[in-house]
Amino acid sequence: MDLTMPDDTSFGPEENGSESSSGEVSAESTSSAVPSERTIRWYDRHAEEYAKWTRQIDLGGLRDRFLGLVPTDGRILDVGCGAGRDLKYFLGRGRKAVGLDPSDAMARLASGYAEATVHRCRA
């Protein structure tokens, strides 16, 4: 499945960012670290296919290493939780976790998939 974003959208620097010849983006060239409206719209339009693609990626080892750093009674805030893959994993391991995602469609998918609280907002 190819989830390459069409030419009218961007995963990378925001529209007003400037990129050097080395591919680096200067801090002053981007307005903030939040995704653009164009990027959010892409996720809203492609939420289902993105969910199918990302939920099959096995990150168990990385997530377990992360959980080893979080106190057992600690809480996890999954910022940019996407389709809820990691959120569901954390909850399934007995952790308290909440998700955040700026895309309405992604937040709805994540909430249903992980059976968790997911807030639609930018971080």
Coordinates of N, CA and C in Angstrom, one line a residue:
M1 N 0.9 -1.2 0.0 CA 0.0 0.0 0.0 C 0.9 1.2 0.0
D2 N 0.7 2.1 -0.9 CA 1.5 3.3 -1.0 C 0.7 4.5 -0.4
L3 N 1.3 5.0 0.7 CA 0.6 6.2 1.3 C 1.4 7.4 1.1
T4 N 2.1 7.5 0.0 CA 2.8 8.8 -0.3 C 1.8 9.9 -0.4
M5 N 2.1 11.0 0.2 CA 1.2 12.1 0.1 C 1.2 12.7 -1.3
P6 N 0.1 13.2 -1.8 CA 0.1 13.8 -3.1 C 0.9 15.1 -3.0
D7 N 1.3 15.6 -4.2 CA 2.2 16.8 -4.3 C 1.6 18.0 -3.6
D8 N 0.3 18.1 -3.4 CA -0.3 19.3 -2.8 C -0.2 19.2 -1.2
T9 N 0.4 18.3 -0.7 CA 0.5 18.2 0.8 C 1.9 17.9 1.2
S10 N 2.2 17.9 2.5 CA 3.6 17.8 3.0 C 3.6 17.2 4.4
F11 N 4.5 16.2 4.5 CA 4.8 15.6 5.9 C 5.9 16.4 6.5
G12 N 6.7 17.1 5.7 CA 7.9 17.8 6.1 C 7.6 19.1 6.6
P13 N 8.5 20.1 6.3 CA 8.4 21.4 6.8 C 7.1 22.0 6.4
E14 N 6.6 22.9 7.2 CA 5.3 23.6 6.9 C 5.5 24.4 5.6
E15 N 4.4 24.8 5.1 CA 4.4 25.5 3.8 C 5.3 26.7 3.8
N16 N 5.4 27.4 4.9 CA 6.2 28.6 5.0 C 7.6 28.4 5.5
G17 N 8.0 27.1 5.6 CA 9.4 26.8 6.0 C 10.3 26.9 4.9
S18 N 11.6 27.2 5.1 CA 12.5 27.2 4.1 C 13.6 26.1 4.3
E19 N 13.9 25.4 3.3 CA 14.8 24.3 3.4 C 16.2 24.7 2.7
S20 N 17.3 24.3 3.4 CA 18.6 24.6 2.8 C 18.9 23.6 1.8
S21 N 20.0 23.8 1.1 CA 20.5 22.9 0.1 C 20.8 21.5 0.7
S22 N 21.1 21.5 2.0 CA 21.5 20.2 2.7 C 20.2 19.5 3.1
G23 N 19.0 20.1 3.0 CA 17.8 19.5 3.4 C 17.4 19.8 4.8
E24 N 18.2 20.7 5.5 CA 17.9 21.1 6.9 C 16.9 22.2 6.9
V25 N 16.0 22.2 7.9 CA 15.1 23.3 8.0 C 15.5 24.2 9.2
S26 N 15.6 25.5 9.0 CA 16.1 26.3 10.1 C 14.9 26.5 11.0
A27 N 15.2 26.7 12.3 CA 14.2 26.9 13.3 C 13.3 28.1 13.0
E28 N 13.9 29.2 12.5 CA 13.2 30.4 12.3 C 12.3 30.3 11.0
S29 N 12.5 29.2 10.2 CA 11.8 29.1 9.0 C 10.4 28.5 9.2
T30 N 10.2 27.9 10.3 CA 8.9 27.3 10.5 C 8.1 28.0 11.6
S31 N 6.8 28.1 11.4 CA 6.0 28.9 12.4 C 5.9 28.2 13.7
S32 N 5.8 26.9 13.7 CA 5.6 26.1 14.9 C 5.9 24.6 14.6
A33 N 5.8 23.8 15.6 CA 6.0 22.4 15.5 C 4.7 21.6 15.2
V34 N 3.6 22.3 15.1 CA 2.4 21.7 14.8 C 2.1 21.5 13.3
P35 N 1.4 20.5 13.0 CA 1.1 20.2 11.6 C 0.3 21.3 10.9
S36 N 0.5 21.5 9.6 CA -0.3 22.4 8.9 C -1.8 21.9 8.7
E37 N -2.6 22.9 8.4 CA -4.0 22.5 8.0 C -4.0 21.5 6.9
R38 N -3.1 21.7 5.9 CA -3.1 20.9 4.7 C -2.7 19.4 5.1
T39 N -1.7 19.3 6.1 CA -1.3 18.0 6.5 C -2.5 17.3 7.3
I40 N -3.2 18.1 8.1 CA -4.3 17.5 8.9 C -5.4 17.0 7.9
R41 N -5.7 17.8 6.9 CA -6.7 17.4 5.9 C -6.3 16.1 5.2
W42 N -5.0 15.9 4.9 CA -4.5 14.7 4.3 C -4.9 13.5 5.2
Y43 N -4.5 13.6 6.5 CA -4.8 12.5 7.4 C -6.3 12.3 7.5
D44 N -7.1 13.4 7.5 CA -8.6 13.2 7.6 C -9.1 12.4 6.4
R45 N -8.5 12.7 5.2 CA -9.0 12.0 4.0 C -8.4 10.6 3.9
H46 N -7.3 10.3 4.4 CA -6.7 9.0 4.3 C -6.6 8.2 5.6
A47 N -7.4 8.5 6.6 CA -7.4 7.9 7.9 C -7.5 6.4 7.8
E48 N -8.5 5.8 7.1 CA -8.7 4.4 7.1 C -7.5 3.6 6.5
E49 N -7.0 4.1 5.4 CA -5.9 3.4 4.8 C -4.6 3.6 5.6
Y50 N -4.4 4.7 6.2 CA -3.3 4.9 7.1 C -3.3 4.0 8.3
A51 N -4.5 3.9 8.8 CA -4.7 3.0 10.0 C -4.4 1.5 9.6
K52 N -4.8 1.1 8.5 CA -4.5 -0.3 8.1 C -3.0 -0.5 7.9
W53 N -2.4 0.5 7.3 CA -0.9 0.4 7.1 C -0.1 0.4 8.4
T54 N -0.4 1.4 9.3 CA 0.4 1.5 10.5 C 0.1 0.5 11.6
R55 N -1.1 0.0 11.6 CA -1.4 -1.0 12.6 C -0.7 -2.3 12.4
Q56 N -0.3 -2.6 11.2 CA 0.4 -3.9 11.0 C 1.9 -3.8 11.3
I57 N 2.4 -2.6 11.6 CA 3.9 -2.4 11.9 C 4.1 -2.8 13.4
D58 N 5.0 -3.8 13.6 CA 5.3 -4.3 14.9 C 6.4 -3.5 15.6
L59 N 6.0 -2.7 16.6 CA 7.0 -1.9 17.4 C 7.1 -2.4 18.8
G60 N 6.7 -3.7 19.0 CA 6.6 -4.2 20.4 C 7.9 -4.0 21.2
G61 N 9.1 -4.2 20.6 CA 10.3 -4.0 21.4 C 10.5 -2.6 21.8
L62 N 10.3 -1.7 20.9 CA 10.4 -0.2 21.2 C 9.4 0.2 22.3
R63 N 8.2 -0.2 22.1 CA 7.2 0.1 23.1 C 7.5 -0.5 24.5
D64 N 8.0 -1.7 24.5 CA 8.4 -2.3 25.8 C 9.5 -1.6 26.5
R65 N 10.5 -1.1 25.7 CA 11.6 -0.3 26.2 C 11.0 1.0 26.8
F66 N 10.1 1.6 26.1 CA 9.5 2.8 26.6 C 8.8 2.6 27.9
L67 N 8.0 1.5 27.9 CA 7.2 1.2 29.1 C 8.1 0.9 30.3
G68 N 9.3 0.4 30.0 CA 10.3 0.2 31.1 C 10.7 1.4 31.8
L69 N 10.6 2.6 31.1 CA 11.0 3.9 31.6 C 9.8 4.6 32.3
V70 N 8.6 4.1 32.2 CA 7.5 4.8 32.7 C 7.1 4.0 34.0
P71 N 6.9 4.7 35.1 CA 6.5 4.0 36.4 C 5.2 3.3 36.1
T72 N 5.0 2.1 36.8 CA 3.8 1.3 36.6 C 2.6 2.1 36.8
D73 N 2.6 3.0 37.8 CA 1.4 3.8 38.0 C 1.4 5.1 37.3
G74 N 2.4 5.3 36.4 CA 2.5 6.5 35.6 C 1.4 6.6 34.6
R75 N 1.3 7.8 34.0 CA 0.3 8.0 32.9 C 1.0 8.3 31.6
I76 N 0.4 7.9 30.5 CA 1.0 8.2 29.2 C 0.1 9.1 28.4
L77 N 0.7 10.1 27.8 CA 0.0 11.0 26.9 C 0.6 10.7 25.5
D78 N -0.2 10.1 24.7 CA 0.3 9.7 23.3 C -0.1 10.8 22.4
V79 N 0.9 11.7 22.2 CA 0.7 12.9 21.4 C 0.9 12.5 19.9
G80 N -0.1 12.8 19.1 CA 0.0 12.4 17.7 C -0.3 10.9 17.6
C81 N -1.3 10.4 18.3 CA -1.6 9.0 18.4 C -2.0 8.3 17.2
G82 N -2.3 9.1 16.1 CA -2.7 8.5 14.8 C -3.9 7.6 15.0
A83 N -3.7 6.4 14.5 CA -4.8 5.4 14.4 C -5.0 4.6 15.7
G84 N -4.2 4.9 16.7 CA -4.3 4.3 18.1 C -3.5 3.0 18.3
R85 N -2.6 2.7 17.4 CA -1.8 1.4 17.6 C -1.1 1.4 18.9
D86 N -0.3 2.4 19.2 CA 0.5 2.4 20.4 C -0.4 2.6 21.7
L87 N -1.4 3.4 21.5 CA -2.3 3.7 22.6 C -3.0 2.4 23.1
K88 N -3.4 1.6 22.1 CA -4.0 0.3 22.5 C -3.0 -0.6 23.1
Y89 N -1.8 -0.6 22.7 CA -0.8 -1.4 23.2 C -0.5 -1.1 24.7
F90 N -0.4 0.2 25.0 CA -0.1 0.7 26.3 C -1.2 0.3 27.3
L91 N -2.5 0.5 26.8 CA -3.6 0.2 27.6 C -3.7 -1.3 27.9
G92 N -3.3 -2.1 26.9 CA -3.4 -3.6 27.0 C -2.3 -4.1 27.9
R93 N -1.3 -3.2 28.3 CA -0.3 -3.6 29.2 C -0.6 -3.0 30.6
G94 N -1.9 -2.6 30.8 CA -2.3 -2.2 32.1 C -1.9 -0.7 32.4
R95 N -1.5 0.0 31.4 CA -1.2 1.4 31.7 C -2.3 2.4 31.5
K96 N -2.3 3.5 32.1 CA -3.3 4.6 31.9 C -2.7 5.4 30.8
A97 N -3.5 5.6 29.8 CA -3.0 6.4 28.6 C -4.2 7.1 28.0
V98 N -3.9 8.3 27.4 CA -4.8 9.1 26.7 C -4.1 9.6 25.4
G99 N -4.9 9.7 24.4 CA -4.3 10.1 23.1 C -4.7 11.5 22.7
L100 N -3.8 12.1 21.9 CA -4.1 13.4 21.3 C -3.8 13.3 19.8
D101 N -4.6 13.8 18.9 CA -4.3 13.9 17.5 C -5.1 15.1 16.9
P102 N -4.4 15.8 16.0 CA -5.1 17.0 15.4 C -6.1 16.6 14.3
S103 N -6.1 15.4 13.8 CA -7.1 15.0 12.8 C -8.3 14.4 13.4
D104 N -9.5 15.0 13.0 CA -10.8 14.5 13.5 C -10.9 13.0 13.2
A105 N -10.6 12.6 12.0 CA -10.8 11.2 11.5 C -9.9 10.3 12.3
M106 N -8.6 10.7 12.5 CA -7.7 9.9 13.3 C -8.1 9.7 14.7
A107 N -8.5 10.8 15.3 CA -8.9 10.8 16.7 C -10.1 9.8 16.9
R108 N -11.1 9.9 16.0 CA -12.2 8.9 16.1 C -11.8 7.5 15.9
L109 N -10.9 7.2 14.9 CA -10.4 5.9 14.7 C -9.6 5.4 15.9
A110 N -8.8 6.2 16.4 CA -7.9 5.8 17.6 C -8.8 5.5 18.8
S111 N -9.8 6.3 19.0 CA -10.7 6.2 20.2 C -11.4 4.8 20.1
G112 N -11.9 4.5 19.0 CA -12.7 3.3 18.8 C -11.7 2.1 18.8
Y113 N -10.6 2.1 18.2 CA -9.7 1.0 18.1 C -9.1 0.7 19.4
A114 N -8.6 1.7 20.2 CA -8.0 1.5 21.4 C -9.0 1.5 22.6
E115 N -10.2 1.8 22.3 CA -11.2 1.9 23.4 C -10.7 2.9 24.5
A116 N -10.3 4.1 24.0 CA -9.6 5.0 24.9 C -10.1 6.4 24.7
T117 N -9.8 7.3 25.6 CA -10.0 8.7 25.5 C -9.0 9.3 24.5
V118 N -9.5 9.9 23.4 CA -8.6 10.6 22.5 C -9.2 12.0 22.3
H119 N -8.3 13.0 22.5 CA -8.8 14.4 22.3 C -8.3 14.8 20.9
R120 N -9.1 15.5 20.2 CA -8.8 16.1 18.9 C -8.2 17.5 19.2
C121 N -6.9 17.6 19.2 CA -6.3 18.9 19.4 C -4.8 18.9 18.9
R122 N -4.3 20.1 18.8 CA -2.9 20.2 18.5 C -2.1 20.3 19.8
A123 N -0.9 19.8 19.7 CA 0.0 19.8 21.0 C 1.0 20.9 20.8

